[in-house]
Every structure is written in C-alpha cells, then in structure tokens.
Amino acid sequence: MESTALLIGFVAMSVGSLAIYATGSKSNAIRHHTQIHALVPFIAATAYLAMYLGNFVWDRGDGALVYLPRYVDWIFTTPLLLAGLVALALHEHPRQGGYLTAIIGLDALMILAGLLSAISLDGTTRLIWFLWSCAAFAGVYYLLWGPLRERSANYGGDLDKVYRQNALQLSVVWLAYPVVFALGPEGFGTISSAASIWAILVLDVAAKVGYGLLVGERLKTAEPELERR
Ligand code: RET
C-alpha cells in the first residue's frame, strides 16, 4: 500500500518536472521561474525514490515511521516556491526589504519544528513543536498577504494579478499539510500511515506539479509586461 504510493510519487514527480520544463516560458525575463518550478518536483522525485527504497525511514520508537526524506524535500522545495512568489511580488527586483531572507527563515523553522514534532515520542513535546511550527507558518502567511501583497499592488499590472492568484493557490494548498500531519501517525494518529502517505501524495502533486504548471501558464500572460522593460 505505502510502497505503491511512494513509487507513484516518484513517477508523478519525474513526469511533472519534465512537463513543467517543457511547457514553461523560455523567455529571458521569466525563464528562472520555469527552472525553479521544474526543479521542485525533481527534488521531490528524489525524496520519493529514497522513501520507496527505504532510505532514512525510521521507526520513532513506538512503531510509527518517520520519513526523513520528506522533510529534506520540504526544506529545499518550500523555499524555492516561496522565492518564486517573492520575486513576483517585488516584480523581479528582489533586493528590496529583506523579505526573501525573512520568509525563507520562517519557512525553514516551520519545517524543522515539524520534524522535531514528528520525532518526539512524548505527546506534549510533540504538540509544542507542532504549535511552534504553526507559528512560523503564520509568519509566512503574514508576509505573503501583508507587506509582499502591498508591494505587488504598488507595482500593479499583470504581474500583480499573477502574484495574487499564485499566493491564493499556494496558501490554500499549503494549509492542508499541517491538517494531514495532525491527523496522521506523526500527530494524533486518527488516520493510518497509508492514508496519510496517500493524502500527502495528492497534496504534493497539487503543490508542486499542479501549481508549477498553472504558474507557468499565468506567467506567460505577463510576458509582454516583463519584456517591455
Ligand atoms: C508541518 C508540521 C506541522 C505544522 C506545519 C507543517 C507545515 C508544512 C507545510 C508543508 C508544505 C510543503 C510543501 C511541499 C511541496 O513542495 C511541517 C507539516 C505548519 C506547509 C508545499
């Protein structure tokens, strides 16, 4: 059951990476977005392959398995996805305001605290790290919908529209991750390990492949605006 999902994850991410690269814009102004979005599922494919092969899959000590490659995947892919959004919000002038450092710092703390929660045997310790991870997550949302949203709106135009669409899609899909985590064996154990692996597979396909393909299409609409300058 679990191994089928992990193998499907490997194949879906590999194909997704190629599809994003093949269909994304090659225009000089936004090629870096295509490359970022193709790299994200490539990293995830590597993590799924490692999990399928059983590398760094550990018994926490009470029978629950912790899939370390998942967290390694997230620590690389989530900053890449956020970096794409920050570049968009700042309309490709990314040296403003230190937002990139702030959002990636919060995001990395969110993933690290999540990993600490997952490996903690004691229920209270697990809950504390879960809540700490959620606090960092809230900080990410704040930056996306507060200062970055404002910057993007000041620039206006097609890119601002694309920023808002991307930020909304990302915010909705990412919100499901802590929910699945909390329900699964790493959290309160309401759903089985297999169910949580399938659920995360669906989320990963949406957050990396679906998101990457849609962002690619949206960015093409803003191509003329970017090339004009
Ligand atoms: C964890 C632990 C519990 C609290 C929170 C979490 C958030 C995880 C998120 C993961 C997103 C992953 C993506 C991967 C694909 O590229 C770590 C589950 C808040 C938001 C988008």
mmCIF file of C-alpha atoms and ligand atoms in Angstrom:
data_model
loop_
_atom_site.group_PDB
_atom_site.id
_atom_site.type_symbol
_atom_site.label_atom_id
_atom_site.label_comp_id
_atom_site.label_asym_id
_atom_site.label_seq_id
_atom_site.Cartn_x
_atom_site.Cartn_y
_atom_site.Cartn_z
ATOM 1 C CA MET A 1 0.000 0.000 0.000
ATOM 2 C CA GLU A 2 2.533 2.554 1.180
ATOM 3 C CA SER A 3 5.211 1.477 -1.286
ATOM 4 C CA THR A 4 2.789 1.811 -4.230
ATOM 5 C CA ALA A 5 2.073 5.419 -3.234
ATOM 6 C CA LEU A 6 5.774 6.173 -2.900
ATOM 7 C CA LEU A 7 6.521 4.683 -6.328
ATOM 8 C CA ILE A 8 3.645 6.648 -7.877
ATOM 9 C CA GLY A 9 5.068 9.740 -6.188
ATOM 10 C CA PHE A 10 8.442 9.124 -7.802
ATOM 11 C CA VAL A 11 6.930 8.688 -11.283
ATOM 12 C CA ALA A 12 4.467 11.595 -10.947
ATOM 13 C CA MET A 13 7.180 13.984 -9.781
ATOM 14 C CA SER A 14 9.611 12.943 -12.532
ATOM 15 C CA VAL A 15 6.996 13.340 -15.271
ATOM 16 C CA GLY A 16 5.742 16.557 -13.635
ATOM 17 C CA SER A 17 9.204 18.068 -13.638
ATOM 18 C CA LEU A 18 9.648 17.384 -17.356
ATOM 19 C CA ALA A 19 6.141 18.669 -18.142
ATOM 20 C CA ILE A 20 6.735 21.938 -16.288
ATOM 21 C CA TYR A 21 10.049 22.435 -18.070
ATOM 22 C CA ALA A 22 8.594 21.580 -21.478
ATOM 23 C CA THR A 23 5.539 23.842 -21.184
ATOM 24 C CA GLY A 24 7.038 26.754 -19.206
ATOM 25 C CA SER A 25 8.128 30.070 -20.642
ATOM 26 C CA LYS A 26 11.648 30.203 -22.075
ATOM 27 C CA SER A 27 11.517 33.995 -22.343
ATOM 28 C CA ASN A 28 14.616 35.645 -20.886
ATOM 29 C CA ALA A 29 12.514 37.651 -18.445
ATOM 30 C CA ILE A 30 10.934 34.648 -16.686
ATOM 31 C CA ARG A 31 12.967 31.584 -17.571
ATOM 32 C CA HIS A 32 14.183 31.434 -13.958
ATOM 33 C CA HIS A 33 10.601 30.740 -12.816
ATOM 34 C CA THR A 34 10.334 27.807 -15.230
ATOM 35 C CA GLN A 35 13.596 26.427 -13.908
ATOM 36 C CA ILE A 36 12.595 26.826 -10.255
ATOM 37 C CA HIS A 37 9.246 25.123 -10.834
ATOM 38 C CA ALA A 38 10.811 22.240 -12.768
ATOM 39 C CA LEU A 39 13.460 21.748 -10.072
ATOM 40 C CA VAL A 40 10.881 21.458 -7.260
ATOM 41 C CA PRO A 41 9.314 18.130 -8.409
ATOM 42 C CA PHE A 42 12.760 16.869 -9.412
ATOM 43 C CA ILE A 43 13.831 17.249 -5.765
ATOM 44 C CA ALA A 44 10.585 15.602 -4.673
ATOM 45 C CA ALA A 45 11.137 12.697 -7.097
ATOM 46 C CA THR A 46 14.491 12.117 -5.400
ATOM 47 C CA ALA A 47 12.825 12.109 -1.973
ATOM 48 C CA TYR A 48 10.077 9.708 -3.123
ATOM 49 C CA LEU A 49 12.703 7.383 -4.583
ATOM 50 C CA ALA A 50 14.630 7.419 -1.292
ATOM 51 C CA MET A 51 11.444 6.731 0.708
ATOM 52 C CA TYR A 52 10.435 3.934 -1.690
ATOM 53 C CA LEU A 53 13.873 2.341 -1.307
ATOM 54 C CA GLY A 54 13.617 2.724 2.488
ATOM 55 C CA ASN A 55 16.459 5.196 2.958
ATOM 56 C CA PHE A 56 16.178 7.240 6.151
ATOM 57 C CA VAL A 57 12.778 5.801 7.073
ATOM 58 C CA TRP A 58 12.908 5.404 10.823
ATOM 59 C CA ASP A 59 10.797 3.821 13.498
ATOM 60 C CA ARG A 60 10.248 6.606 16.006
ATOM 61 C CA GLY A 61 10.392 4.104 18.832
ATOM 62 C CA ASP A 62 6.672 3.374 19.167
ATOM 63 C CA GLY A 63 6.101 1.760 15.777
ATOM 64 C CA ALA A 64 5.262 4.990 13.927
ATOM 65 C CA LEU A 65 7.516 5.584 10.930
ATOM 66 C CA VAL A 66 9.200 8.934 10.323
ATOM 67 C CA TYR A 67 10.032 9.589 6.651
ATOM 68 C CA LEU A 68 13.064 11.851 6.875
ATOM 69 C CA PRO A 69 13.396 12.391 3.076
ATOM 70 C CA ARG A 70 10.039 14.193 3.176
ATOM 71 C CA TYR A 71 11.430 16.888 5.443
ATOM 72 C CA VAL A 72 14.635 17.150 3.400
ATOM 73 C CA ASP A 73 12.433 17.584 0.297
ATOM 74 C CA TRP A 74 10.357 20.292 2.023
ATOM 75 C CA ILE A 75 13.372 22.178 3.356
ATOM 76 C CA PHE A 76 14.571 22.650 -0.218
ATOM 77 C CA THR A 77 11.318 22.865 -2.189
ATOM 78 C CA THR A 78 9.250 25.186 0.013
ATOM 79 C CA PRO A 79 11.919 27.964 -0.024
ATOM 80 C CA LEU A 80 12.143 27.628 -3.820
ATOM 81 C CA LEU A 81 8.380 28.008 -4.182
ATOM 82 C CA LEU A 82 8.357 30.998 -1.831
ATOM 83 C CA ALA A 83 11.350 32.565 -3.616
ATOM 84 C CA GLY A 84 9.350 32.445 -6.853
ATOM 85 C CA LEU A 85 6.463 34.252 -5.176
ATOM 86 C CA VAL A 86 8.722 36.880 -3.568
ATOM 87 C CA ALA A 87 10.393 37.601 -6.935
ATOM 88 C CA LEU A 88 6.930 38.095 -8.396
ATOM 89 C CA ALA A 89 5.704 40.349 -5.583
ATOM 90 C CA LEU A 90 8.779 42.547 -5.973
ATOM 91 C CA HIS A 91 8.318 42.407 -9.744
ATOM 92 C CA GLU A 92 11.733 40.893 -10.254
ATOM 93 C CA HIS A 93 13.590 43.478 -8.155
ATOM 94 C CA PRO A 94 14.330 41.034 -5.357
ATOM 95 C CA ARG A 95 16.867 43.099 -3.454
ATOM 96 C CA GLN A 96 14.233 45.039 -1.565
ATOM 97 C CA GLY A 97 13.322 44.843 2.059
ATOM 98 C CA GLY A 98 14.920 41.556 3.085
ATOM 99 C CA TYR A 99 11.643 39.732 2.511
ATOM 100 C CA LEU A 100 13.337 36.759 0.923
ATOM 101 C CA THR A 101 15.520 36.109 3.989
ATOM 102 C CA ALA A 102 12.589 36.593 6.352
ATOM 103 C CA ILE A 103 10.168 34.305 4.555
ATOM 104 C CA ILE A 104 12.729 31.551 3.934
ATOM 105 C CA GLY A 105 13.908 31.766 7.552
ATOM 106 C CA LEU A 106 10.368 31.336 8.855
ATOM 107 C CA ASP A 107 9.659 28.559 6.390
ATOM 108 C CA ALA A 108 12.817 26.639 7.371
ATOM 109 C CA LEU A 109 11.898 26.948 11.065
ATOM 110 C CA MET A 110 8.419 25.671 10.236
ATOM 111 C CA ILE A 111 9.850 22.522 8.620
ATOM 112 C CA LEU A 112 12.471 21.952 11.347
ATOM 113 C CA ALA A 113 9.908 22.342 14.133
ATOM 114 C CA GLY A 114 7.640 19.952 12.201
ATOM 115 C CA LEU A 115 10.426 17.379 12.076
ATOM 116 C CA LEU A 116 11.052 17.779 15.826
ATOM 117 C CA SER A 117 7.332 17.246 16.392
ATOM 118 C CA ALA A 118 7.351 14.122 14.216
ATOM 119 C CA ILE A 119 10.284 12.500 16.023
ATOM 120 C CA SER A 120 9.103 13.329 19.556
ATOM 121 C CA LEU A 121 7.752 10.379 21.474
ATOM 122 C CA ASP A 122 6.143 12.398 24.251
ATOM 123 C CA GLY A 123 2.719 13.788 23.309
ATOM 124 C CA THR A 124 3.192 17.176 24.972
ATOM 125 C CA THR A 125 6.589 17.732 23.329
ATOM 126 C CA ARG A 126 5.043 16.787 20.005
ATOM 127 C CA LEU A 127 2.224 19.289 20.492
ATOM 128 C CA ILE A 128 4.595 22.096 21.497
ATOM 129 C CA TRP A 129 6.708 21.644 18.339
ATOM 130 C CA PHE A 130 3.581 21.381 16.209
ATOM 131 C CA LEU A 131 2.301 24.699 17.563
ATOM 132 C CA TRP A 132 5.722 26.326 17.150
ATOM 133 C CA SER A 133 5.771 25.160 13.533
ATOM 134 C CA CYS A 134 2.287 26.652 13.060
ATOM 135 C CA ALA A 135 3.531 29.975 14.490
ATOM 136 C CA ALA A 136 6.276 30.117 11.852
ATOM 137 C CA PHE A 137 3.706 29.154 9.215
ATOM 138 C CA ALA A 138 1.525 32.073 10.334
ATOM 139 C CA GLY A 139 4.550 34.335 9.831
ATOM 140 C CA VAL A 140 4.861 33.099 6.238
ATOM 141 C CA TYR A 141 1.186 33.912 5.627
ATOM 142 C CA TYR A 142 1.621 37.330 7.194
ATOM 143 C CA LEU A 143 4.490 38.208 4.826
ATOM 144 C CA LEU A 144 2.619 36.894 1.784
ATOM 145 C CA TRP A 145 -0.624 38.740 2.494
ATOM 146 C CA GLY A 146 0.774 41.810 4.288
ATOM 147 C CA PRO A 147 3.958 43.529 3.078
ATOM 148 C CA LEU A 148 4.533 41.439 -0.062
ATOM 149 C CA ARG A 149 0.934 41.788 -1.205
ATOM 150 C CA GLU A 150 1.254 45.540 -0.684
ATOM 151 C CA ARG A 151 4.490 45.800 -2.677
ATOM 152 C CA SER A 152 2.983 43.850 -5.512
ATOM 153 C CA ALA A 153 -0.140 46.034 -5.505
ATOM 154 C CA ASN A 154 2.018 49.177 -5.681
ATOM 155 C CA TYR A 155 3.608 47.873 -8.855
ATOM 156 C CA GLY A 156 0.194 46.836 -10.175
ATOM 157 C CA GLY A 157 -0.362 45.464 -13.692
ATOM 158 C CA ASP A 158 -0.469 41.862 -14.898
ATOM 159 C CA LEU A 159 2.272 40.695 -12.550
ATOM 160 C CA ASP A 160 0.281 41.821 -9.513
ATOM 161 C CA LYS A 161 -2.672 39.776 -10.727
ATOM 162 C CA VAL A 162 -0.446 36.733 -11.177
ATOM 163 C CA TYR A 163 1.033 37.284 -7.693
ATOM 164 C CA ARG A 164 -2.395 37.309 -6.077
ATOM 165 C CA GLN A 165 -3.559 34.198 -7.948
ATOM 166 C CA ASN A 166 -0.372 32.302 -7.075
ATOM 167 C CA ALA A 167 -0.387 33.435 -3.435
ATOM 168 C CA LEU A 168 -4.011 32.344 -3.064
ATOM 169 C CA GLN A 169 -3.446 28.931 -4.638
ATOM 170 C CA LEU A 170 -0.332 28.344 -2.545
ATOM 171 C CA SER A 171 -1.995 29.454 0.686
ATOM 172 C CA VAL A 172 -4.964 27.111 0.220
ATOM 173 C CA VAL A 173 -2.942 24.009 -0.716
ATOM 174 C CA TRP A 174 -0.257 24.506 1.957
ATOM 175 C CA LEU A 175 -2.894 24.794 4.684
ATOM 176 C CA ALA A 176 -3.797 21.126 4.173
ATOM 177 C CA TYR A 177 -0.290 19.914 5.119
ATOM 178 C CA PRO A 178 -0.499 20.610 8.878
ATOM 179 C CA VAL A 179 -4.015 19.152 8.870
ATOM 180 C CA VAL A 180 -2.859 15.836 7.356
ATOM 181 C CA PHE A 181 0.178 15.861 9.667
ATOM 182 C CA ALA A 182 -2.013 16.386 12.736
ATOM 183 C CA LEU A 183 -4.384 13.585 11.713
ATOM 184 C CA GLY A 184 -1.644 11.101 10.751
ATOM 185 C CA PRO A 185 0.641 8.893 12.836
ATOM 186 C CA GLU A 186 3.126 11.753 13.310
ATOM 187 C CA GLY A 187 0.351 13.701 15.036
ATOM 188 C CA PHE A 188 -2.680 12.308 16.824
ATOM 189 C CA GLY A 189 -2.956 9.082 14.852
ATOM 190 C CA THR A 190 -6.567 9.486 13.679
ATOM 191 C CA ILE A 191 -5.779 8.219 10.172
ATOM 192 C CA SER A 192 -3.496 5.309 9.215
ATOM 193 C CA SER A 193 0.049 5.675 7.988
ATOM 194 C CA ALA A 194 -1.023 4.531 4.499
ATOM 195 C CA ALA A 195 -3.860 7.080 4.389
ATOM 196 C CA SER A 196 -1.530 9.891 5.375
ATOM 197 C CA ILE A 197 1.039 8.899 2.719
ATOM 198 C CA TRP A 198 -1.655 8.886 0.010
ATOM 199 C CA ALA A 199 -3.018 12.219 1.232
ATOM 200 C CA ILE A 200 0.432 13.826 1.171
ATOM 201 C CA LEU A 201 0.992 12.399 -2.315
ATOM 202 C CA VAL A 202 -2.136 14.190 -3.541
ATOM 203 C CA LEU A 203 -1.038 17.419 -1.810
ATOM 204 C CA ASP A 204 2.487 17.144 -3.237
ATOM 205 C CA VAL A 205 1.180 16.699 -6.771
ATOM 206 C CA ALA A 206 -1.072 19.758 -6.290
ATOM 207 C CA ALA A 207 1.547 21.927 -4.542
ATOM 208 C CA LYS A 208 4.463 21.128 -6.850
ATOM 209 C CA VAL A 209 3.211 19.877 -10.238
ATOM 210 C CA GLY A 210 -0.265 21.435 -10.479
ATOM 211 C CA TYR A 211 0.970 24.709 -9.024
ATOM 212 C CA GLY A 212 4.076 24.731 -11.266
ATOM 213 C CA LEU A 213 2.039 24.152 -14.423
ATOM 214 C CA LEU A 214 -0.549 26.825 -13.566
ATOM 215 C CA VAL A 215 2.081 29.367 -12.521
ATOM 216 C CA GLY A 216 3.819 28.716 -15.849
ATOM 217 C CA GLU A 217 0.617 29.494 -17.763
ATOM 218 C CA ARG A 218 -0.131 32.605 -15.686
ATOM 219 C CA LEU A 219 3.377 33.966 -16.112
ATOM 220 C CA LYS A 220 3.054 33.729 -19.879
ATOM 221 C CA THR A 221 0.231 36.283 -19.672
ATOM 222 C CA ALA A 222 2.674 38.700 -18.013
ATOM 223 C CA GLU A 223 5.483 38.061 -20.525
ATOM 224 C CA PRO A 224 4.885 41.231 -22.592
ATOM 225 C CA GLU A 225 4.871 43.391 -19.457
ATOM 226 C CA LEU A 226 8.223 41.986 -18.334
ATOM 227 C CA GLU A 227 9.865 42.156 -21.726
ATOM 228 C CA ARG A 228 8.856 45.764 -22.231
ATOM 229 C CA ARG A 229 11.372 46.950 -19.673
HETATM 230 C C1 RET B 1 4.271 20.599 9.181
HETATM 231 C C2 RET B 1 4.331 20.229 10.655
HETATM 232 C C3 RET B 1 3.232 20.706 11.467
HETATM 233 C C4 RET B 1 2.942 22.163 11.345
HETATM 234 C C5 RET B 1 3.067 22.700 9.977
HETATM 235 C C6 RET B 1 3.629 21.971 8.938
HETATM 236 C C7 RET B 1 3.595 22.579 7.601
HETATM 237 C C8 RET B 1 4.011 22.046 6.470
HETATM 238 C C9 RET B 1 3.882 22.632 5.166
HETATM 239 C C10 RET B 1 4.452 21.943 4.148
HETATM 240 C C11 RET B 1 4.420 22.275 2.797
HETATM 241 C C12 RET B 1 5.009 21.510 1.918
HETATM 242 C C13 RET B 1 5.025 21.686 0.503
HETATM 243 C C14 RET B 1 5.771 20.850 -0.201
HETATM 244 C C15 RET B 1 5.840 20.828 -1.616
HETATM 245 O O1 RET B 1 6.581 21.472 -2.281
HETATM 246 C C16 RET B 1 5.723 20.589 8.777
HETATM 247 C C17 RET B 1 3.517 19.506 8.439
HETATM 248 C C18 RET B 1 2.548 24.095 9.782
HETATM 249 C C19 RET B 1 3.156 23.888 4.958
HETATM 250 C C20 RET B 1 4.233 22.744 -0.118
#
